[in-house]
CSV table of C-alpha atoms in Angstrom, one decimal:
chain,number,residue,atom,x,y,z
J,1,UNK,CA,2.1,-27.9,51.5
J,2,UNK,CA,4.9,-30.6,51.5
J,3,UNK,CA,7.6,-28.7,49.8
J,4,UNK,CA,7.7,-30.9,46.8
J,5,UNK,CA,6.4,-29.2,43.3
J,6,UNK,CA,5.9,-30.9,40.3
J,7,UNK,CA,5.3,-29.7,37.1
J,8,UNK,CA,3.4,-30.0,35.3
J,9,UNK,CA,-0.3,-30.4,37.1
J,10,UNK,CA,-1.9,-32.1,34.2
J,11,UNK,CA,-0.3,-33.3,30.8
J,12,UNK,CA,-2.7,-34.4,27.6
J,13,UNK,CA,-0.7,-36.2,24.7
J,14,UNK,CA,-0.9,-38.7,22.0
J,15,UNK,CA,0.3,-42.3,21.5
J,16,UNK,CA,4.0,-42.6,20.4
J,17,UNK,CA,5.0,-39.0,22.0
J,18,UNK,CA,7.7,-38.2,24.5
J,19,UNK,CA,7.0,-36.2,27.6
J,20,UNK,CA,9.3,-34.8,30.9
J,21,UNK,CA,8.0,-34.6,34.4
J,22,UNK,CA,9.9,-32.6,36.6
J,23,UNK,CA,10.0,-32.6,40.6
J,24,UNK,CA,11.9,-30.7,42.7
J,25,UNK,CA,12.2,-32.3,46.2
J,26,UNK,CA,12.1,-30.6,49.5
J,27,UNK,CA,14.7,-28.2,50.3
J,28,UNK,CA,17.1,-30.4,52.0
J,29,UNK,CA,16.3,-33.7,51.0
J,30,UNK,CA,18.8,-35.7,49.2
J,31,UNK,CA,16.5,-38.9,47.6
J,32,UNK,CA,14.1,-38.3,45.0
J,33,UNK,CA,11.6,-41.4,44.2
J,34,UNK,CA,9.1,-41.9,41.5
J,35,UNK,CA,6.3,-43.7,41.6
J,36,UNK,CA,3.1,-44.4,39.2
J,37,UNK,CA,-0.5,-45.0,39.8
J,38,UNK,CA,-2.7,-45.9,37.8
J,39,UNK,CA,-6.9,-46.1,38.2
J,40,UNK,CA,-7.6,-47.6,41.5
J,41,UNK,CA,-4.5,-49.1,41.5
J,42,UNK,CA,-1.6,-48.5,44.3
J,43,UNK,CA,1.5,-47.0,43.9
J,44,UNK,CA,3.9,-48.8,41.9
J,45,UNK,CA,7.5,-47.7,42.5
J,46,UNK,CA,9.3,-46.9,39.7
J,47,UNK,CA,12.7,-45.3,40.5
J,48,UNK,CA,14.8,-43.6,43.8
J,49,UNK,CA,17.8,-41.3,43.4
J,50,UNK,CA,20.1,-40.1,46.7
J,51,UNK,CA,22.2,-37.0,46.1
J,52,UNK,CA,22.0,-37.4,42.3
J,53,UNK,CA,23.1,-41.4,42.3
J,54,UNK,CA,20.2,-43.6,41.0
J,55,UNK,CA,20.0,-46.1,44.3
J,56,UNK,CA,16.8,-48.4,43.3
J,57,UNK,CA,15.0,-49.3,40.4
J,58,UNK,CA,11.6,-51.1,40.8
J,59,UNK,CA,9.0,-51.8,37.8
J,60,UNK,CA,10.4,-48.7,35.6
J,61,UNK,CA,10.0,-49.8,31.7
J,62,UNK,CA,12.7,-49.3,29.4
J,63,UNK,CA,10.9,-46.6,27.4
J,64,UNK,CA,11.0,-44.6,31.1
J,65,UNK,CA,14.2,-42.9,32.1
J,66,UNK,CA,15.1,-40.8,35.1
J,67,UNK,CA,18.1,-38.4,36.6
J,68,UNK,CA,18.6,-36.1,39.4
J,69,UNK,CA,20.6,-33.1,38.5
J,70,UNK,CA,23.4,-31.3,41.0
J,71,UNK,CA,20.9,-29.3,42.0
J,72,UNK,CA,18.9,-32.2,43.2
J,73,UNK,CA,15.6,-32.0,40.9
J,74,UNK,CA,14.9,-34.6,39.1
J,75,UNK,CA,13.4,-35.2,36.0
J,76,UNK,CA,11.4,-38.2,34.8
J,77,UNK,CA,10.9,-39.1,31.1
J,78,UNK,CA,8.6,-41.2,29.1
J,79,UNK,CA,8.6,-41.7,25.2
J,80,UNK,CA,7.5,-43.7,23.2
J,81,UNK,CA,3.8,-43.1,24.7
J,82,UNK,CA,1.0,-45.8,25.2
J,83,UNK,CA,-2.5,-45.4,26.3
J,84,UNK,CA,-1.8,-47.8,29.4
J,85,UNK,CA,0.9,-45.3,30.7
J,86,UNK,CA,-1.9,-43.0,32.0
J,87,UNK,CA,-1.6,-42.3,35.2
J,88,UNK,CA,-1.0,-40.0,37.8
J,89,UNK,CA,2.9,-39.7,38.7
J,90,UNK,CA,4.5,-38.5,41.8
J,91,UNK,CA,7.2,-37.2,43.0
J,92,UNK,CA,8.2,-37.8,46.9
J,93,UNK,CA,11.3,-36.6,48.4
J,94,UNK,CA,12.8,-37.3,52.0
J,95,UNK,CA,16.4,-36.8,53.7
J,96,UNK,CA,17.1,-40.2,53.0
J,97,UNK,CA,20.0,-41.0,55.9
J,98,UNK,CA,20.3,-44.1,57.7
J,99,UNK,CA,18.2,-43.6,60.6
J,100,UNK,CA,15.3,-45.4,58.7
J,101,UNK,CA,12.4,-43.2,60.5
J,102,UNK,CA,12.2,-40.2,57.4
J,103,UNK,CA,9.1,-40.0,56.1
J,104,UNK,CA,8.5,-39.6,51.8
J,105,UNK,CA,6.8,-36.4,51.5
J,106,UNK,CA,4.6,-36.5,47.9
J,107,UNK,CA,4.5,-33.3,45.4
J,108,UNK,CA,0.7,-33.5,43.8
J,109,UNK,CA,1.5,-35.4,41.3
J,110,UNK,CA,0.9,-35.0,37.3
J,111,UNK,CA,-1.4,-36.6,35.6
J,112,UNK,CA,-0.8,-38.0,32.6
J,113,UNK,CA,-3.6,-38.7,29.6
J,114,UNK,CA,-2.4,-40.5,26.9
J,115,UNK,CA,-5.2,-40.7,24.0
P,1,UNK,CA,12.8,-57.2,50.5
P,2,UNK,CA,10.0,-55.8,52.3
P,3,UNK,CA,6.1,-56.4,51.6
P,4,UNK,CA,3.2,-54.6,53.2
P,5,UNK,CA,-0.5,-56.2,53.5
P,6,UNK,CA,-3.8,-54.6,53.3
P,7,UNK,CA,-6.3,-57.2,53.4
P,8,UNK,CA,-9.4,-54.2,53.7
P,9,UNK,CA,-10.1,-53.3,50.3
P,10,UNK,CA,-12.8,-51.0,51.6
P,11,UNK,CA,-14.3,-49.6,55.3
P,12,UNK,CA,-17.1,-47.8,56.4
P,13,UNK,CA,-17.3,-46.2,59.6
P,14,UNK,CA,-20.0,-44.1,61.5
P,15,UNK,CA,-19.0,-40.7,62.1
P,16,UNK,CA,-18.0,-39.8,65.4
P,17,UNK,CA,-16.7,-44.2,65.9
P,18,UNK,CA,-13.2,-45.4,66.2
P,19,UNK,CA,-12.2,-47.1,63.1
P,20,UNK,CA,-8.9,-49.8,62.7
P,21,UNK,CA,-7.0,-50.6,59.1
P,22,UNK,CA,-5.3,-53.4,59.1
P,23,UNK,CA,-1.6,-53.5,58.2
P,24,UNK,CA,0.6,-56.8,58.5
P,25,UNK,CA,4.1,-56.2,57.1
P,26,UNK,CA,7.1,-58.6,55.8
P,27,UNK,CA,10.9,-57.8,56.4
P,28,UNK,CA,14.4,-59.4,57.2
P,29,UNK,CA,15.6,-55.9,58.1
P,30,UNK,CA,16.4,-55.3,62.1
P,31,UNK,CA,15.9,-52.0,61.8
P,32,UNK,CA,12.6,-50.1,59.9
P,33,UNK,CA,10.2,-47.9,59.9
P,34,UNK,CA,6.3,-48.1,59.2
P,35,UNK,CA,4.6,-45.3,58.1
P,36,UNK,CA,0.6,-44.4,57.1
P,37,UNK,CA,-0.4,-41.7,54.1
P,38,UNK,CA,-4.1,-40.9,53.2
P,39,UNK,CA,-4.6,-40.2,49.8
P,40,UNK,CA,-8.0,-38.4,49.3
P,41,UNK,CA,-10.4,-38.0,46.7
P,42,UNK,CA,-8.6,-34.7,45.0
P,43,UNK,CA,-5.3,-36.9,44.4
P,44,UNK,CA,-2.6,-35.8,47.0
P,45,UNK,CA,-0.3,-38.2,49.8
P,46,UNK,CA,-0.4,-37.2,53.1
P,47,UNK,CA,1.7,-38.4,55.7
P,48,UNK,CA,0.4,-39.2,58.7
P,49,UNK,CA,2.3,-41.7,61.2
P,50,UNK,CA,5.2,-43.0,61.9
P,51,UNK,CA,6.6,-46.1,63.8
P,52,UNK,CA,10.2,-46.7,64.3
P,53,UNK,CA,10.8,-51.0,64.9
P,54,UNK,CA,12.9,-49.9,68.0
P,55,UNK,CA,10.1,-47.8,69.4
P,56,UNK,CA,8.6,-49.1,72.1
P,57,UNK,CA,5.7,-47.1,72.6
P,58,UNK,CA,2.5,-46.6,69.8
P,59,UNK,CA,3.1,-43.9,67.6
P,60,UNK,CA,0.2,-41.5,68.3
P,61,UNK,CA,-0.7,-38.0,65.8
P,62,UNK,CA,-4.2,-36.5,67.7
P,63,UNK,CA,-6.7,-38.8,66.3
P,64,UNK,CA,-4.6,-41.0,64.9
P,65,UNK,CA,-2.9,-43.6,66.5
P,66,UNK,CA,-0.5,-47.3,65.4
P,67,UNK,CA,-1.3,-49.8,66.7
P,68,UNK,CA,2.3,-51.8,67.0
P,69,UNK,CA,2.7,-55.5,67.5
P,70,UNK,CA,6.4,-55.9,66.5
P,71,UNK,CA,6.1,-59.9,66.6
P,72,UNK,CA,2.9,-60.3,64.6
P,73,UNK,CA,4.3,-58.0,62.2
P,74,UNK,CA,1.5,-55.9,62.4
P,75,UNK,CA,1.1,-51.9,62.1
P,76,UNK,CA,-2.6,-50.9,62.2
P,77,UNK,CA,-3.7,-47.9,62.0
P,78,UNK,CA,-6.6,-46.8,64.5
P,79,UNK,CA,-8.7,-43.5,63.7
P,80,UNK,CA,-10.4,-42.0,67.0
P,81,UNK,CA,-13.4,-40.1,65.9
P,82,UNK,CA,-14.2,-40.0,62.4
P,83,UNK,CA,-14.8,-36.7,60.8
P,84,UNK,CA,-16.5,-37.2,57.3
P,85,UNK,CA,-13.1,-36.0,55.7
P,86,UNK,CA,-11.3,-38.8,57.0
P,87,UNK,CA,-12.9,-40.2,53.8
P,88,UNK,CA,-10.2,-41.4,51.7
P,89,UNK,CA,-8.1,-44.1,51.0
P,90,UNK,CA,-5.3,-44.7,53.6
P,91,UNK,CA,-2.0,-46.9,52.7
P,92,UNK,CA,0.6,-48.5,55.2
P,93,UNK,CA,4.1,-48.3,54.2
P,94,UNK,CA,7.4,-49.9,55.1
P,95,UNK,CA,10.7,-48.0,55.2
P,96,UNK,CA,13.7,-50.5,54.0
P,97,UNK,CA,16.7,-50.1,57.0
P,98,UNK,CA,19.9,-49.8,54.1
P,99,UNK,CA,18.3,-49.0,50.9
P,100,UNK,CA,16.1,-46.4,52.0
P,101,UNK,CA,13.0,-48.1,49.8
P,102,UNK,CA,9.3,-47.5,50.5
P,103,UNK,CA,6.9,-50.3,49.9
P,104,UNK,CA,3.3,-49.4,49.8
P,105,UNK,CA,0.2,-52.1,50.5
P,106,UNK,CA,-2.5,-51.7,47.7
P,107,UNK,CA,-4.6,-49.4,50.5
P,108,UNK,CA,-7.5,-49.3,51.9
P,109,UNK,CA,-10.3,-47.3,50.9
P,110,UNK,CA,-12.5,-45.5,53.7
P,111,UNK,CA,-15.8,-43.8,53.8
P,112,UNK,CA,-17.4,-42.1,56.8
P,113,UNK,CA,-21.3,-42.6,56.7
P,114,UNK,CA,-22.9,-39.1,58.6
């Protein structure tokens, strides 16, 4: 078990809909990244917060938002729904100091079915 | 920016052999950190390695080891005795020194023949 729970497991909706993810990192860790993958494809990153600050953004469309709350969860958000947004979406969490040598450690991920 | 190659779409390995994914890597950062995750069939990331770019010694985690070779840029990762549920597909990853950003390779699928 990592420590990092996402929610939910599994997620079936239509095209055009609106759907939240929700992660909540390790207890202590500070960054929060998101990333997509999609069928036999790798993980492409999407977004990373630190201590509720979004601090990168990678290949995150504009119909995808993201925020990390005071209480450091984070929450990720897709509208506007198309069929090639299915995928399975992490979570990963880690303390996210300076010393460059903490690893990300992945919640199970939800996947996404857009029909 | 950082990149991470994996030129091994897919392995095979007898069980019981010693098995090496190849990882070459891409950075202007001084200080960073490598790190392998094996994503099995049923969907989850599991870390596995770590190598800092100021350790001197291989990283080593029972059967797996990194194989480190700071000025070819390489970071492979060497499996001693394959079990058949080291079936899976395994991705190297690159730690960015200030921004704290992982890069992932596409991976490198796996599959231990009995």
């Amino acid at each position: 078990d990592s420590g990092v729970t996402q929610t939910p497991k599994h997620l079936i909706t239509a095209t055009g809909q609106r759907v939240t993810l929700r992660c909540s990192p390790r207890s202590g860790d500070l960054s929060v990244y998101w990333y997509q993958q999609s069928l036999d494809q790798g993980l492409q990153f999407l977004i990373q917060y630190y201590n509720g600050e979004e601090r990168a953004k990678g290949n995150i469309l504009e119909r995808f938002s993201a925020q990390q709350f005071p209480d450091l969860h984070s929450e990720l958000n897709l509208s506007s729904l198309e069929l090639g947004d299915s995928a399975l979406y992490f979570c990963a969490s880690s303390e996210g100091g300076r010393r460059g040598n903490s690893p990300l450690h992945f919640g199970n991920g939800t996947r996404l079915t857009v029909t | 920016a950082q990149k991470i190659t994996q030129t091994q779409p897919g392995m095979f390995v007898q069980e019981k052999e010693a098995v090496t994914l190849d990882c070459t890597y891409d950075t202007s950062d001084q200080s960073y950190g490598l790190f392998w995750y094996k994503q099995p069939s049923s969907g989850e990331m599991i870390f596995l390695i770590y190598q800092g770019s100021y350790d001197e010694q291989n990283a080593t985690e029972g059967r797996y080891s990194l194989n480190f070779q700071k000025a070819r840029k390489s970071a492979n990762l060497v499996i001693s005795a394959s079990q058949l549920g080291d079936s899976a597909m395994y991705f190297c990853a690159i730690l960015g020194g200030t921004g704290n950003q992982f890069y992932f390779g596409t991976g490198t699928s796996l599959t231990v023949i009995p």
